GROMACS .gro file of C-alpha atoms in nm:
model
  256
    1MET     CA    1   1.482  -3.010  -1.139
    2GLU     CA    2   1.495  -3.206  -0.811
    3ASN     CA    3   1.828  -3.049  -0.708
    4GLU     CA    4   1.700  -2.706  -0.812
    5THR     CA    5   1.387  -2.754  -0.598
    6VAL     CA    6   1.601  -2.840  -0.296
    7ARG     CA    7   1.813  -2.528  -0.350
    8TRP     CA    8   1.501  -2.316  -0.397
    9SER     CA    9   1.353  -2.453  -0.074
   10GLU     CA   10   1.666  -2.341   0.110
   11LEU     CA   11   1.642  -1.995  -0.049
   12LEU     CA   12   1.277  -1.961   0.059
   13HIS     CA   13   1.375  -2.046   0.415
   14ARG     CA   14   1.657  -1.789   0.404
   15ALA     CA   15   1.418  -1.527   0.263
   16ILE     CA   16   1.228  -1.537   0.591
   17SER     CA   17   1.507  -1.614   0.839
   18ASP     CA   18   1.814  -1.422   0.715
   19PRO     CA   19   1.847  -1.043   0.751
   20GLY     CA   20   1.741  -0.845   0.447
   21VAL     CA   21   1.785  -0.491   0.317
   22ILE     CA   22   1.518  -0.252   0.190
   23ALA     CA   23   1.642  -0.102  -0.136
   24SER     CA   24   1.687   0.275  -0.135
   25ALA     CA   25   1.505   0.281  -0.471
   26TYR     CA   26   1.171   0.265  -0.286
   27SER     CA   27   1.232   0.600  -0.115
   28ARG     CA   28   1.436   0.807  -0.363
   29PHE     CA   29   1.136   1.015  -0.471
   30HIS     CA   30   0.866   1.197  -0.278
   31ASN     CA   31   0.530   1.018  -0.256
   32TYR     CA   32   0.303   1.270  -0.422
   33SER     CA   33  -0.064   1.294  -0.327
   34ILE     CA   34  -0.336   1.167  -0.560
   35GLY     CA   35  -0.440   1.528  -0.619
   36ASN     CA   36  -0.090   1.627  -0.730
   37GLN     CA   37  -0.059   1.319  -0.951
   38ILE     CA   38  -0.386   1.407  -1.124
   39LEU     CA   39  -0.268   1.767  -1.163
   40ALA     CA   40   0.058   1.647  -1.319
   41LEU     CA   41  -0.127   1.411  -1.556
   42ILE     CA   42  -0.355   1.694  -1.675
   43GLN     CA   43  -0.051   1.913  -1.751
   44CYS     CA   44   0.130   1.627  -1.929
   45LYS     CA   45  -0.175   1.558  -2.144
   46GLY     CA   46  -0.221   1.926  -2.224
   47ARG     CA   47   0.141   1.963  -2.334
   48GLY     CA   48   0.171   1.627  -2.509
   49ILE     CA   49   0.434   1.510  -2.258
   50GLU     CA   50   0.474   1.139  -2.183
   51PRO     CA   51   0.381   1.080  -1.814
   52GLY     CA   52   0.641   0.925  -1.585
   53PRO     CA   53   0.816   0.958  -1.249
   54ILE     CA   54   0.817   1.314  -1.107
   55GLY     CA   55   1.116   1.489  -0.952
   56THR     CA   56   1.264   1.832  -0.896
   57PHE     CA   57   1.562   1.957  -1.098
   58MET     CA   58   1.799   1.856  -0.816
   59ARG     CA   59   1.636   1.515  -0.764
   60TRP     CA   60   1.692   1.428  -1.130
   61LYS     CA   61   2.049   1.556  -1.106
   62ASP     CA   62   2.107   1.326  -0.808
   63CYS     CA   63   1.982   1.039  -1.027
   64GLY     CA   64   2.235   1.123  -1.298
   65ARG     CA   65   1.981   1.285  -1.532
   66TYR     CA   66   1.937   1.646  -1.638
   67VAL     CA   67   1.634   1.849  -1.737
   68ARG     CA   68   1.653   1.935  -2.107
   69LYS     CA   69   1.708   2.299  -2.191
   70GLY     CA   70   1.381   2.478  -2.260
   71GLU     CA   71   1.160   2.237  -2.066
   72LYS     CA   72   0.892   2.408  -1.855
   73ALA     CA   73   0.838   2.281  -1.503
   74LEU     CA   74   0.510   2.128  -1.392
   75MET     CA   75   0.302   2.301  -1.126
   76LEU     CA   76   0.209   2.112  -0.809
   77CYS     CA   77   0.044   2.209  -0.483
   78MET     CA   78   0.300   2.249  -0.205
   79PRO     CA   79   0.234   2.270   0.173
   80ILE     CA   80   0.416   2.546   0.361
   81THR     CA   81   0.448   2.554   0.739
   82CYS     CA   82   0.392   2.905   0.880
   83LYS     CA   83   0.400   3.071   1.220
   84ARG     CA   84   0.196   3.358   1.361
   85LYS     CA   85   0.180   3.537   1.692
   86ALA     CA   86  -0.012   3.360   1.963
   87THR     CA   87  -0.364   3.483   2.030
   88ASP     CA   88  -0.346   3.372   2.393
   89ALA     CA   89  -0.208   3.659   2.605
   90GLU     CA   90  -0.081   3.416   2.869
   91ASP     CA   91   0.107   3.199   2.622
   92ASP     CA   92   0.344   3.372   2.379
   93THR     CA   93   0.432   3.048   2.192
   94PRO     CA   94   0.382   3.115   1.818
   95GLU     CA   95   0.097   2.925   1.654
   96VAL     CA   96   0.197   2.692   1.372
   97PHE     CA   97  -0.031   2.634   1.074
   98THR     CA   98  -0.008   2.502   0.719
   99ARG     CA   99  -0.109   2.681   0.403
  100PHE     CA  100  -0.086   2.561   0.044
  101THR     CA  101   0.064   2.728  -0.259
  102TYR     CA  102   0.126   2.629  -0.620
  103LYS     CA  103   0.485   2.612  -0.740
  104ARG     CA  104   0.645   2.520  -1.075
  105ASN     CA  105   0.939   2.308  -0.957
  106TRP     CA  106   0.882   1.961  -1.100
  107PHE     CA  107   0.964   1.765  -1.415
  108VAL     CA  108   0.868   1.418  -1.537
  109LEU     CA  109   1.120   1.165  -1.665
  110SER     CA  110   1.046   1.237  -2.032
  111GLN     CA  111   1.162   1.598  -1.979
  112THR     CA  112   1.508   1.478  -1.875
  113GLU     CA  113   1.802   1.325  -2.055
  114GLY     CA  114   2.094   1.108  -1.957
  115ASP     CA  115   2.263   0.780  -2.035
  116GLU     CA  116   2.003   0.518  -2.114
  117TYR     CA  117   2.027   0.199  -1.914
  118THR     CA  118   2.132  -0.100  -2.123
  119PRO     CA  119   2.114  -0.427  -1.927
  120GLU     CA  120   2.391  -0.679  -1.963
  121PRO     CA  121   2.273  -0.974  -2.175
  122LEU     CA  122   2.226  -1.292  -1.976
  123PRO     CA  123   2.417  -1.594  -2.109
  124ASP     CA  124   2.127  -1.839  -2.136
  125TRP     CA  125   1.804  -1.648  -2.071
  126SER     CA  126   1.623  -1.380  -2.271
  127GLY     CA  127   1.359  -1.150  -2.128
  128SER     CA  128   1.210  -1.078  -2.471
  129LYS     CA  129   1.197  -1.451  -2.548
  130ALA     CA  130   1.024  -1.517  -2.215
  131LEU     CA  131   0.766  -1.245  -2.285
  132GLU     CA  132   0.692  -1.391  -2.628
  133SER     CA  133   0.672  -1.750  -2.502
  134LEU     CA  134   0.441  -1.655  -2.215
  135SER     CA  135   0.224  -1.425  -2.435
  136ILE     CA  136   0.291  -1.128  -2.206
  137GLU     CA  137   0.340  -0.778  -2.349
  138ARG     CA  138   0.594  -0.530  -2.215
  139VAL     CA  139   0.459  -0.174  -2.227
  140ALA     CA  140   0.604   0.169  -2.155
  141PHE     CA  141   0.620   0.271  -1.789
  142ASP     CA  142   0.392   0.572  -1.738
  143MET     CA  143   0.338   0.583  -1.361
  144LEU     CA  144   0.416   0.915  -1.190
  145ASP     CA  145   0.556   0.757  -0.873
  146GLY     CA  146   0.935   0.744  -0.909
  147ASN     CA  147   0.963   0.493  -0.624
  148THR     CA  148   0.754   0.233  -0.807
  149GLN     CA  149   0.991  -0.011  -0.977
  150GLY     CA  150   0.735  -0.172  -1.209
  151TYR     CA  151   0.375  -0.290  -1.239
  152ALA     CA  152   0.160  -0.556  -1.405
  153GLN     CA  153  -0.192  -0.519  -1.546
  154GLY     CA  154  -0.370  -0.808  -1.715
  155ARG     CA  155  -0.104  -0.968  -1.934
  156LYS     CA  156   0.102  -0.650  -1.962
  157VAL     CA  157   0.408  -0.556  -1.758
  158ALA     CA  158   0.610  -0.236  -1.728
  159VAL     CA  159   0.949  -0.168  -1.570
  160SER     CA  160   1.058   0.179  -1.464
  161PRO     CA  161   1.346   0.320  -1.673
  162ILE     CA  162   1.512   0.411  -1.343
  163ALA     CA  163   1.450   0.080  -1.162
  164GLN     CA  164   1.740  -0.022  -0.936
  165PHE     CA  165   1.730  -0.388  -1.047
  166PRO     CA  166   1.549  -0.390  -1.386
  167ALA     CA  167   1.591  -0.764  -1.450
  168LYS     CA  168   1.462  -0.858  -1.104
  169THR     CA  169   1.173  -0.615  -1.143
  170LEU     CA  170   1.076  -0.773  -1.478
  171LEU     CA  171   1.083  -1.117  -1.317
  172HIS     CA  172   0.869  -0.990  -1.028
  173GLU     CA  173   0.605  -0.847  -1.263
  174LEU     CA  174   0.605  -1.160  -1.484
  175ALA     CA  175   0.541  -1.358  -1.167
  176HIS     CA  176   0.235  -1.148  -1.080
  177VAL     CA  177   0.086  -1.241  -1.419
  178LEU     CA  178   0.170  -1.613  -1.402
  179LEU     CA  179   0.055  -1.644  -1.041
  180GLY     CA  180  -0.289  -1.516  -1.146
  181HIS     CA  181  -0.269  -1.198  -0.938
  182THR     CA  182  -0.351  -0.962  -1.225
  183SER     CA  183  -0.646  -1.169  -1.347
  184GLU     CA  184  -0.785  -1.169  -0.991
  185LEU     CA  185  -0.772  -0.791  -0.978
  186MET     CA  186  -0.962  -0.764  -1.307
  187SER     CA  187  -1.241  -0.998  -1.199
  188ASP     CA  188  -1.538  -0.901  -0.983
  189THR     CA  189  -1.622  -1.260  -0.893
  190SER     CA  190  -1.294  -1.434  -0.808
  191GLU     CA  191  -1.156  -1.431  -0.456
  192ARG     CA  192  -0.851  -1.207  -0.437
  193THR     CA  193  -0.523  -1.315  -0.283
  194PRO     CA  194  -0.429  -1.076   0.002
  195LYS     CA  195  -0.173  -0.815  -0.102
  196ASP     CA  196   0.094  -0.938   0.140
  197ILE     CA  197   0.069  -1.289  -0.008
  198ARG     CA  198   0.078  -1.150  -0.364
  199GLU     CA  199   0.397  -0.955  -0.296
  200LEU     CA  200   0.553  -1.248  -0.108
  201GLU     CA  201   0.487  -1.489  -0.395
  202ALA     CA  202   0.599  -1.253  -0.674
  203GLU     CA  203   0.922  -1.147  -0.502
  204CYS     CA  204   1.006  -1.508  -0.407
  205VAL     CA  205   0.972  -1.604  -0.774
  206ALA     CA  206   1.200  -1.315  -0.874
  207MET     CA  207   1.452  -1.413  -0.606
  208LEU     CA  208   1.464  -1.778  -0.718
  209CYS     CA  209   1.499  -1.682  -1.085
  210CYS     CA  210   1.776  -1.431  -1.004
  211ALA     CA  211   1.960  -1.698  -0.805
  212SER     CA  212   1.933  -1.943  -1.096
  213LEU     CA  213   2.056  -1.681  -1.344
  214GLY     CA  214   2.336  -1.548  -1.126
  215LEU     CA  215   2.179  -1.204  -1.085
  216PRO     CA  216   2.240  -0.981  -0.779
  217GLY     CA  217   1.985  -0.856  -0.529
  218GLU     CA  218   1.904  -1.152  -0.302
  219GLU     CA  219   1.948  -0.945   0.016
  220PHE     CA  220   1.709  -0.682  -0.123
  221SER     CA  221   1.455  -0.952  -0.209
  222ARG     CA  222   1.476  -1.076   0.149
  223GLY     CA  223   1.421  -0.723   0.280
  224TYR     CA  224   1.119  -0.677   0.053
  225ILE     CA  225   0.972  -1.016   0.148
  226GLN     CA  226   1.019  -0.957   0.521
  227HIS     CA  227   0.868  -0.608   0.489
  228TRP     CA  228   0.548  -0.758   0.349
  229PHE     CA  229   0.536  -1.090   0.534
  230HIS     CA  230   0.693  -1.005   0.872
  231GLY     CA  231   0.896  -1.323   0.924
  232GLN     CA  232   0.615  -1.576   0.889
  233ALA     CA  233   0.681  -1.912   0.722
  234VAL     CA  234   0.594  -1.932   0.352
  235PRO     CA  235   0.260  -2.120   0.321
  236GLU     CA  236   0.290  -2.459   0.151
  237ARG     CA  237   0.038  -2.364  -0.117
  238SER     CA  238   0.234  -2.045  -0.194
  239ALA     CA  239   0.562  -2.239  -0.210
  240GLN     CA  240   0.416  -2.474  -0.472
  241LYS     CA  241   0.293  -2.179  -0.680
  242ILE     CA  242   0.630  -2.002  -0.644
  243PHE     CA  243   0.829  -2.304  -0.765
  244HIS     CA  244   0.594  -2.358  -1.061
  245ALA     CA  245   0.601  -1.991  -1.173
  246ALA     CA  246   0.982  -1.968  -1.141
  247ASP     CA  247   1.021  -2.284  -1.349
  248GLN     CA  248   0.783  -2.145  -1.614
  249ILE     CA  249   0.972  -1.818  -1.643
  250LEU     CA  250   1.315  -1.978  -1.664
  251LYS     CA  251   1.202  -2.230  -1.927
  252ALA     CA  252   1.025  -1.960  -2.132
  253GLY     CA  253   1.339  -1.746  -2.152
  254ARG     CA  254   1.552  -2.043  -2.249
  255ALA     CA  255   1.314  -2.183  -2.513
  256LYS     CA  256   1.468  -2.240  -2.854
   0.00000   0.00000   0.00000
C-alpha cells in the first residue's frame, strides 16, 4: 500500500498541475429548463414511459440510437426569436423579441433502441462485488438531463446508459457515498462539504481507482477536477479521505 500511496500522491499532483480535457459527454445534450423537465416527466408518467435523458430524433441518431417506430414525441416549450418592424420612425432597425411555442420534437431514452453497452470485464475487480461489499445499491438511471453521467442518493447510485466512461462514473458515484457526501445532503443538521470540494474528492477517487485498474480517462478526470477546483492544491484532509475511499472501493471489488 505504501508504494500505491506514493503513486497516488503523484497522480493527485498531476490532477491539478497537468493539462486536462473536459469530456464532450457533458455537452452532448441541451440543458432543458426545470419547467420543460417537469413537463416531460408529466407526459412520461401519463404514458407509462420510463423517464430518462431527452433528445430530438437527430440527437439520438448522432448518439447511435434510433427512435422506435410508432413512438410519439414529447411536447416541450420552445423559444423562437422573431423580428418586427421598428416603431421608431428615425430608426428602421427591426425589433427582436422572443415568443414561446409548444412543439412535439423530443423523445426520452426509453423510446429509442440501439446496441446496449456491455462493459469489458475487469481482470481483478468487480463492480457488482464492490456494490454488495459496500452495501450500496445500483438503481436505474431516470434523470432527464442527457449530459449527467450519473448520480448518488443516500446509499444508491445510478449510471447513465449513455455515459462516456461508465466504469469511471460508477467509481465517482461510489466515492460520493463513501466520502459521506450523500449522507450530508440528507441531513438538516450536519455541515455540508462545499460542492467544489465534493466533486474534487469524488473525481480524484475515481481517477486513482481507474489508474490502479488500468482504465482510461485520466486526462478527462484532470479536466473535470480543474473545472471544479481551478488549479488549487488538494487540501491535506481531502487527500486523506481520497486515499481511504479509493482503497475501500478497490478492496471491496476484489473481495473473495
